[in-house]
Amino acid sequence: MKKLIVALTLFGLIAIVFAACGGGADSGSSSSASSGPAVHMDDTHFLPTSITIPKGSKLDLINDTGTAHIIQNGTWKDMSARPSIEPGAPKVDVQSVGSGTQTIGPFTTAGTFQLYCTVHPGMNLTVIVK
Ligand SMILES: [Cu+2]
């Protein structure tokens, strides 16, 4: 009988230790999801139009006005859409409908990458990864 009590007590302690570890891991991951580099979008512009981010990071696109945007790899040149994707660029195809934040990346290669909104002529974003 005594052995059984000892065994149950040990089992209880182990369960508590595992539960504590699990809780710690959860709180760590949720706090890391909230911050990072960000670009805003109004009706027809990225703000700022160019951003430098550290290699390996993601980028938040924040739709401030709720205007629908479709963000892809490429650029507007002379008011013509020029789809293109640079070597090492993450493929981006984001439909931003309504206010809110969408995250692109990670950008794992150093370089200069062009993104644009296919809906709004001239709406270009340059992402410089260092
Ligand atoms: Cu747009």
Coordinates of C-alpha atoms and ligand atoms in Angstrom, one line a residue:
M1 CA 0.0 0.0 0.0
K2 CA 2.8 2.4 0.9
K3 CA 4.5 1.7 -2.5
L4 CA 1.3 2.5 -4.3
I5 CA 1.0 5.9 -2.5
V6 CA 4.7 6.7 -3.3
A7 CA 4.1 5.8 -7.0
L8 CA 1.0 7.9 -7.2
T9 CA 2.7 10.9 -5.6
L10 CA 5.7 10.6 -8.0
F11 CA 3.3 10.4 -10.9
G12 CA 1.5 13.5 -9.7
L13 CA 4.7 15.5 -9.4
I14 CA 5.9 14.5 -12.9
A15 CA 2.5 15.6 -14.3
I16 CA 2.8 19.0 -12.6
V17 CA 6.3 19.5 -14.0
F18 CA 5.2 18.6 -17.5
A19 CA 2.2 20.9 -17.2
A20 CA 4.4 23.8 -16.0
C21 CA 6.8 23.3 -19.0
G22 CA 4.0 23.3 -21.5
G23 CA 2.5 26.5 -20.1
G24 CA 5.9 28.2 -20.4
A25 CA 6.3 27.2 -24.0
D26 CA 2.9 28.5 -24.9
S27 CA 3.4 32.0 -23.4
G28 CA 6.7 32.3 -25.2
S29 CA 5.3 31.6 -28.6
S30 CA 2.4 33.9 -28.3
S31 CA 4.5 36.9 -27.2
S32 CA 6.9 36.5 -30.1
A33 CA 4.0 36.6 -32.7
S34 CA 3.0 40.2 -32.0
S35 CA 6.1 42.3 -33.0
G36 CA 8.1 42.7 -36.1
P37 CA 8.7 45.0 -39.1
A38 CA 5.5 46.4 -40.7
V39 CA 4.3 48.4 -43.7
H40 CA 1.0 50.1 -43.8
M41 CA -1.4 50.4 -46.7
D42 CA -3.8 53.3 -47.3
D43 CA -6.2 53.4 -50.3
T44 CA -3.4 53.5 -52.9
H45 CA 0.0 53.6 -51.2
F46 CA 2.4 51.6 -49.1
L47 CA 3.6 53.6 -46.1
P48 CA 6.6 53.6 -46.2
T49 CA 7.3 52.7 -49.9
S50 CA 10.7 51.2 -48.9
I51 CA 11.7 49.2 -45.8
T52 CA 14.9 47.5 -44.7
I53 CA 14.5 44.3 -42.6
P54 CA 16.9 41.8 -41.1
K55 CA 17.5 38.6 -43.0
G56 CA 15.2 35.8 -41.9
S57 CA 12.4 38.1 -40.7
K58 CA 8.8 38.3 -41.8
L59 CA 6.9 41.5 -42.8
D60 CA 3.5 42.5 -41.7
L61 CA 1.2 44.3 -44.2
I62 CA -1.3 46.4 -42.3
N63 CA -4.4 47.5 -44.2
D64 CA -5.5 50.7 -42.6
T65 CA -8.4 51.7 -44.7
G66 CA -10.1 48.4 -45.7
T67 CA -9.5 49.0 -49.4
A68 CA -8.9 45.7 -51.2
H69 CA -5.3 45.2 -52.4
I70 CA -3.7 42.2 -54.1
I71 CA 0.0 42.1 -53.3
Q72 CA 2.3 40.1 -55.5
N73 CA 6.0 40.0 -56.7
G74 CA 6.7 42.6 -59.3
T75 CA 6.5 46.4 -59.8
W76 CA 4.7 49.1 -61.6
K77 CA 6.8 50.9 -64.2
D78 CA 5.4 53.7 -66.3
M79 CA 2.0 52.7 -65.1
S80 CA 2.4 49.2 -66.5
A81 CA 2.3 46.1 -64.3
R82 CA 5.6 44.1 -64.5
P83 CA 5.2 40.8 -62.6
S84 CA 8.6 39.3 -61.7
I85 CA 10.2 37.5 -58.9
E86 CA 13.8 37.9 -57.9
P87 CA 16.0 34.9 -57.0
G88 CA 15.7 34.2 -53.3
A89 CA 12.4 36.2 -53.0
P90 CA 9.6 34.6 -51.1
K91 CA 6.5 34.1 -53.4
V92 CA 3.9 36.7 -52.3
D93 CA 0.3 36.5 -53.3
V94 CA -1.8 38.2 -50.7
Q95 CA -5.4 39.4 -51.0
S96 CA -5.9 42.0 -48.4
V97 CA -9.7 42.6 -48.1
G98 CA -10.8 44.8 -45.3
S99 CA -8.8 46.2 -42.4
G100 CA -6.3 43.9 -40.8
T101 CA -2.7 42.5 -40.9
Q102 CA -1.3 39.8 -43.1
T103 CA 2.3 38.5 -42.7
I104 CA 4.5 37.7 -45.6
G105 CA 7.9 36.0 -45.7
P106 CA 10.2 35.0 -44.2
F107 CA 12.8 36.8 -46.3
T108 CA 15.7 34.3 -46.1
T109 CA 17.9 35.8 -48.7
A110 CA 19.7 39.2 -48.6
G111 CA 18.8 41.5 -51.5
T112 CA 16.3 44.0 -52.8
F113 CA 12.8 42.7 -53.6
Q114 CA 10.0 44.4 -55.4
L115 CA 6.4 44.0 -54.4
Y116 CA 3.4 45.7 -55.9
C117 CA -0.4 46.0 -55.6
T118 CA -1.9 44.6 -58.9
V119 CA -5.0 46.7 -58.3
H120 CA -3.5 50.2 -57.9
P121 CA -1.1 51.5 -60.6
G122 CA 2.0 52.9 -59.0
M123 CA 1.5 51.1 -55.7
N124 CA 5.1 49.8 -55.2
L125 CA 7.0 48.5 -52.2
T126 CA 10.7 47.8 -52.0
V127 CA 11.9 45.4 -49.4
I128 CA 15.6 45.5 -48.7
V129 CA 16.9 42.5 -46.7
K130 CA 20.2 42.7 -44.9
Ligands
CU1 CU -3.8 48.3 -53.7

